PDB file of C-alpha atoms in Angstrom:
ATOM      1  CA  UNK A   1       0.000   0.000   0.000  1.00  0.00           C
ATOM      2  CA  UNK A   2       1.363   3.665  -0.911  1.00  0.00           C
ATOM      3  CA  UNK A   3       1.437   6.379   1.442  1.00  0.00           C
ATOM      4  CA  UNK A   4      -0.799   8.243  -0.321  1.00  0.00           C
ATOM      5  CA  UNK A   5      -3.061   6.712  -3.374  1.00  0.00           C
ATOM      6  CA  UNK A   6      -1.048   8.646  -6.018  1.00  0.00           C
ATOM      7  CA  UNK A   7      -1.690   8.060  -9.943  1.00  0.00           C
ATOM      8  CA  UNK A   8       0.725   7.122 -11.930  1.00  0.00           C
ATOM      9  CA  UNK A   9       3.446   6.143  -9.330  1.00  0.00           C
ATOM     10  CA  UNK A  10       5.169   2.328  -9.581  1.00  0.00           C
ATOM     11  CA  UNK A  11       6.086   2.193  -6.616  1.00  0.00           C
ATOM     12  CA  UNK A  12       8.740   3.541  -3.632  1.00  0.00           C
ATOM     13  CA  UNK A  13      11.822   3.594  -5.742  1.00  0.00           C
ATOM     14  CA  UNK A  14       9.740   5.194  -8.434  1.00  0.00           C
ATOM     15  CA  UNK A  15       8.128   7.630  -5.561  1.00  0.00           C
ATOM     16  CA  UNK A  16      11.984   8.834  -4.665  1.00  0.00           C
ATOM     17  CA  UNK A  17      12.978   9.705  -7.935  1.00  0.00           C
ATOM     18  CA  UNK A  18       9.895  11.597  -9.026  1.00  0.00           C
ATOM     19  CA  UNK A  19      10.330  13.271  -5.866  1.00  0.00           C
ATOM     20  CA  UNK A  20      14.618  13.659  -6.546  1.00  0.00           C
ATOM     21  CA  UNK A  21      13.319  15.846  -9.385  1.00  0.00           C
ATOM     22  CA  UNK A  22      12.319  19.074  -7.416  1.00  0.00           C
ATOM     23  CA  UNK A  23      15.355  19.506  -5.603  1.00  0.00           C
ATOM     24  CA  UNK A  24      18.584  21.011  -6.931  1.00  0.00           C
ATOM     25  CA  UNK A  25      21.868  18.572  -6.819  1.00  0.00           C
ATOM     26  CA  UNK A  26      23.046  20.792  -3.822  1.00  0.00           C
ATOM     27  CA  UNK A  27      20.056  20.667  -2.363  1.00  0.00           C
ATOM     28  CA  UNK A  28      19.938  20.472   2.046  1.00  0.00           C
ATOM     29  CA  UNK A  29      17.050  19.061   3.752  1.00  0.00           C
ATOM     30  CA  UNK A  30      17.307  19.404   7.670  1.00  0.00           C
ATOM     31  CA  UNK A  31      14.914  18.771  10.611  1.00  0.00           C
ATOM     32  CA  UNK A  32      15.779  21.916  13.454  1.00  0.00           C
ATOM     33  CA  UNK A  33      15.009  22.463  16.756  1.00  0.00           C
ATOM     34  CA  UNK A  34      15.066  19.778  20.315  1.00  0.00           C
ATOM     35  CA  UNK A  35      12.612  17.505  18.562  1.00  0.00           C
ATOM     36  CA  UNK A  36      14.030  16.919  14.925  1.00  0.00           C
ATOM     37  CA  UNK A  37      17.475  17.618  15.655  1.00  0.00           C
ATOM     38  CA  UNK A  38      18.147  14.119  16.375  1.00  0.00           C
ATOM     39  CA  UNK A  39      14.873  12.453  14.582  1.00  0.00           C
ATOM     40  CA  UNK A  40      15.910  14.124  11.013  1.00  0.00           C
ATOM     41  CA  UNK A  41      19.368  15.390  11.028  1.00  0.00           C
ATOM     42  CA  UNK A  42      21.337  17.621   8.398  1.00  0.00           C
ATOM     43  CA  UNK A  43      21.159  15.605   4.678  1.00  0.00           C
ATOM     44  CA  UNK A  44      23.488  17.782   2.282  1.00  0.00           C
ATOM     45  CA  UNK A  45      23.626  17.418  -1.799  1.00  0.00           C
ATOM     46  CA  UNK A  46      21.344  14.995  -3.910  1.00  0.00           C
ATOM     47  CA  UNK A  47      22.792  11.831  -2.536  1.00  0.00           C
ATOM     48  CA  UNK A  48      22.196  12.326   0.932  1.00  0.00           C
ATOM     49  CA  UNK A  49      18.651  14.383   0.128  1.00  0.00           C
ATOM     50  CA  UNK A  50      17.897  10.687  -1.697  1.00  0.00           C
ATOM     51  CA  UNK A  51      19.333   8.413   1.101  1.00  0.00           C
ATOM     52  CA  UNK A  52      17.245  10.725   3.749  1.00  0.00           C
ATOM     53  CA  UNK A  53      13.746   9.592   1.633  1.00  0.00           C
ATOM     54  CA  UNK A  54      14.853   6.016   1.113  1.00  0.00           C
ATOM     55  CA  UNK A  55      14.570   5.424   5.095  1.00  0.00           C
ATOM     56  CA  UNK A  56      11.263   5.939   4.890  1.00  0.00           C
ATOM     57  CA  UNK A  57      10.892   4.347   1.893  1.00  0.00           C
ATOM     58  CA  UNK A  58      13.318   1.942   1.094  1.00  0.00           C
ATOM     59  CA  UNK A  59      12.450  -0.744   3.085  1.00  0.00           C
ATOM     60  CA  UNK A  60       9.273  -2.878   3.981  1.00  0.00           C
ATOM     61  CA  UNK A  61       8.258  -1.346   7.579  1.00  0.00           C
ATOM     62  CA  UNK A  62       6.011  -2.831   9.889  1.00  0.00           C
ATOM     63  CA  UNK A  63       3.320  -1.554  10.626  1.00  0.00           C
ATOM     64  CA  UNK A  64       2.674  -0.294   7.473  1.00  0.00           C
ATOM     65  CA  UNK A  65       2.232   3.294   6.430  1.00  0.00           C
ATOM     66  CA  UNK A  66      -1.168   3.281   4.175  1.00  0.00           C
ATOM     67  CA  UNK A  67      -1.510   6.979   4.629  1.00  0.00           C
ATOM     68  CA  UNK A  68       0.600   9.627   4.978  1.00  0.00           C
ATOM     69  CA  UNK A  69      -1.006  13.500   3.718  1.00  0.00           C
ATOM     70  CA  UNK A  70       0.774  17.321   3.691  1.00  0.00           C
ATOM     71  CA  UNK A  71      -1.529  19.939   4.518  1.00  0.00           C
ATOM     72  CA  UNK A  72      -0.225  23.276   3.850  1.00  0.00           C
ATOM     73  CA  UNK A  73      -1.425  26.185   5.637  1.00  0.00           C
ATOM     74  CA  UNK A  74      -0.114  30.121   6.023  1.00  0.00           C
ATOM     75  CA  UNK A  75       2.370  30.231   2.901  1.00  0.00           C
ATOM     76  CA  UNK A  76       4.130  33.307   2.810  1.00  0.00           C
ATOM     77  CA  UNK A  77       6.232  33.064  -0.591  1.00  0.00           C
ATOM     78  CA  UNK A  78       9.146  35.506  -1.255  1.00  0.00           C
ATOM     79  CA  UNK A  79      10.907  35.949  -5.210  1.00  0.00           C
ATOM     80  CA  UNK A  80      13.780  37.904  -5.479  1.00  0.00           C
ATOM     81  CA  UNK A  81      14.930  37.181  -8.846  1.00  0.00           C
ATOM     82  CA  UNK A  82      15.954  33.815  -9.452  1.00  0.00           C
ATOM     83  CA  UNK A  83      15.318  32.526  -6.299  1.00  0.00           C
ATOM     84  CA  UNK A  84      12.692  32.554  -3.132  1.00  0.00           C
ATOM     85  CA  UNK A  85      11.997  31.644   0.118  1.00  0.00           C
ATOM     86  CA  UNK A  86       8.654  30.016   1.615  1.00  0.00           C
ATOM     87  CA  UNK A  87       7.481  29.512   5.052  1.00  0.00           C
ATOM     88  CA  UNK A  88       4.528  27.243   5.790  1.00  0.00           C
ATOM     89  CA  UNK A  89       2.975  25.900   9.041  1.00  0.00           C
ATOM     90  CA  UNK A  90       2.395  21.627   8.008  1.00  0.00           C
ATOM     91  CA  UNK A  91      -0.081  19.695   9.306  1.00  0.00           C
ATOM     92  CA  UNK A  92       0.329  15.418   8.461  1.00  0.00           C
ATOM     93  CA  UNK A  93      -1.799  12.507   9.879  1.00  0.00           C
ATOM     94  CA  UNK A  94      -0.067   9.472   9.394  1.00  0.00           C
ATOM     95  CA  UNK A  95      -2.176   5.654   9.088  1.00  0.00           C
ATOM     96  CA  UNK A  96      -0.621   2.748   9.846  1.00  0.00           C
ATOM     97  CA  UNK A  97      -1.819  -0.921   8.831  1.00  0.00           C
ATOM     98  CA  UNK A  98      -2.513  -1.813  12.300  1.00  0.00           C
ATOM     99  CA  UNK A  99      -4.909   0.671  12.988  1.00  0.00           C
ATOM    100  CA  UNK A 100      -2.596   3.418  14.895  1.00  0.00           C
ATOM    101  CA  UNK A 101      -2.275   6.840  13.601  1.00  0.00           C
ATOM    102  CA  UNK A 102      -0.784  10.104  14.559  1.00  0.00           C
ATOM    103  CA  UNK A 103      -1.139  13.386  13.140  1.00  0.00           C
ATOM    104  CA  UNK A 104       1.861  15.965  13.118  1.00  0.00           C
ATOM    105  CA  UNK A 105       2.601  19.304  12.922  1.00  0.00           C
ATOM    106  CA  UNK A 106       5.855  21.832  11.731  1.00  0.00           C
ATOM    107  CA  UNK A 107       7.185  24.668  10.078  1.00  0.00           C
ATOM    108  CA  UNK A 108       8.341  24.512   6.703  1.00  0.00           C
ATOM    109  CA  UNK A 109      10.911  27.133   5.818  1.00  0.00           C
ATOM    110  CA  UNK A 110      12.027  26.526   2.396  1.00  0.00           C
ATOM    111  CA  UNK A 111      14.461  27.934  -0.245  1.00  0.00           C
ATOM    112  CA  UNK A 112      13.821  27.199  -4.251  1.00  0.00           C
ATOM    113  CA  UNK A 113      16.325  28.303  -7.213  1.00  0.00           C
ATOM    114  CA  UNK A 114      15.448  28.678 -10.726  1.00  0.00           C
ATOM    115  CA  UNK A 115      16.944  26.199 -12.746  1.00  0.00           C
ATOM    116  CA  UNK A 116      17.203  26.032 -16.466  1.00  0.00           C
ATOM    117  CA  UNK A 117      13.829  28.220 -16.695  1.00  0.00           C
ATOM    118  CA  UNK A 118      12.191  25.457 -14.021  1.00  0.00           C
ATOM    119  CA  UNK A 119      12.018  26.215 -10.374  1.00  0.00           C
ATOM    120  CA  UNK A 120      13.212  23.673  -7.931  1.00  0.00           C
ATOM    121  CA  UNK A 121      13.789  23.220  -3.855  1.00  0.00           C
ATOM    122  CA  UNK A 122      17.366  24.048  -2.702  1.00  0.00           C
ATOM    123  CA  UNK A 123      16.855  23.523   1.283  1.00  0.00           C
ATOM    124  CA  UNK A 124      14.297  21.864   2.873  1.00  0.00           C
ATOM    125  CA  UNK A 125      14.319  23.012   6.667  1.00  0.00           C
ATOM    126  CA  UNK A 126      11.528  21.798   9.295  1.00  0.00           C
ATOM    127  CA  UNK A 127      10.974  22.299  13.250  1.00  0.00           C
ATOM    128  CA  UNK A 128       8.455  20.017  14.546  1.00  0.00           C
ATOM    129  CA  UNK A 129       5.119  22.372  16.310  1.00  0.00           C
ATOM    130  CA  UNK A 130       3.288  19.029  17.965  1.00  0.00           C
ATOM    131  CA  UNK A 131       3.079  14.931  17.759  1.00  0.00           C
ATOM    132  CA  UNK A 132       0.395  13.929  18.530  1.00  0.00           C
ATOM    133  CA  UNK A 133      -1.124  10.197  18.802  1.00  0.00           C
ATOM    134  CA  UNK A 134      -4.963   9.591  17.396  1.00  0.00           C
ATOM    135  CA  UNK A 135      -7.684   7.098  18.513  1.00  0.00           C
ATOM    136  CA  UNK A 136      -7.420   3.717  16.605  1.00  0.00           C
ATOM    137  CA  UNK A 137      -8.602   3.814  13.781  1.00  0.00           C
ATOM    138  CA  UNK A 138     -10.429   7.389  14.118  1.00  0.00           C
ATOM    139  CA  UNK A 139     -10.052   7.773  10.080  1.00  0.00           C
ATOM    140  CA  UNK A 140     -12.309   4.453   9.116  1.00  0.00           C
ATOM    141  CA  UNK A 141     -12.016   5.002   5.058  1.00  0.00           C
ATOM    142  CA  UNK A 142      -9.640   6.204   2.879  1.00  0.00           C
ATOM    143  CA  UNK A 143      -8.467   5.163  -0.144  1.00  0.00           C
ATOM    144  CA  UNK A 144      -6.140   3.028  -2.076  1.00  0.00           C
ATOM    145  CA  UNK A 145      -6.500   4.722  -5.225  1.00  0.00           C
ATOM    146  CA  UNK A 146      -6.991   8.246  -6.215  1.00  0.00           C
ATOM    147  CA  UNK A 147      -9.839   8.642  -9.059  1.00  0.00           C
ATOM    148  CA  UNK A 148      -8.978  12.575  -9.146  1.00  0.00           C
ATOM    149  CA  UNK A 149      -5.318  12.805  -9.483  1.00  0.00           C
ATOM    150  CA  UNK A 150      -5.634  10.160 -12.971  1.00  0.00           C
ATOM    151  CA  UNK A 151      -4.871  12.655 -16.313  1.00  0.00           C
TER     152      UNK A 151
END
């Protein structure tokens, strides 16, 4: 099961590298602050970016993740030329295939460069706001395959 019933994606590997393509090849993605200091850690050019979303990814875990969704909220966006800056407060439940869930919270501060005319991430930074566990099973249905997101 995918974290997310997304059209068009194979599967995890496949998931990585679609993902791979937003961020520059000196891209940094860090988790700040006393929670993700230590959960999340400092991941520096492509490679590391790549082995960062292959932990989650790149092996079978148990329990499974089924679900896992981004809500973005507050955007503030800032272009200066050929690059910007974006801040966003992040809200994510997460579903698990034995019934537990948890739904977190952070700030996204973000940096994106224009490259070759297309814009892509060049730091990924995020503080962690709340963790916080759910009911089992609170979120009875949800899908395994998006009807929307097909072209």
């Amino acid at each position: 099961m995918r974290p997310i019933p997304e059209f068009g994606v194979r599967d995890d590997a496949h998931r990585i590298d679609l993902i791979m393509q937003l961020y520059t090849e000196d891209a940094v993605w860090e988790g700040v602050g006393e929670y993700y200091d230590g959960q999340f850690g400092r991941a520096e050019g492509a490679a590391q970016v790549r082995a960062h979303f292959e932990r989650f990814w790149g092996a079978k875990q148990d329990p499974a993740l089924l679900l896992n969704a981004h809500y973005l909220t507050s955007e503030q966006i800032h272009v200066d030329g050929d690059t910007a800056t974006g801040q966003w407060i992040h809200v994510q439940p997460w579903l698990f295939s034995d019934g537990t869930s948890l739904l977190r919270s952070s700030r996204l501060n973000n940096a994106f460069r224009r490259v070759a005319g297309t814009w892509k991430i060049s730091r990924t930074r995020t503080e962690n706001v709340f963790v916080a566990p759910l009911p089992p099973t609170w979120a009875t249905d949800h899908p395994s395959a998006s009807v929307l997101m097909r072209p």
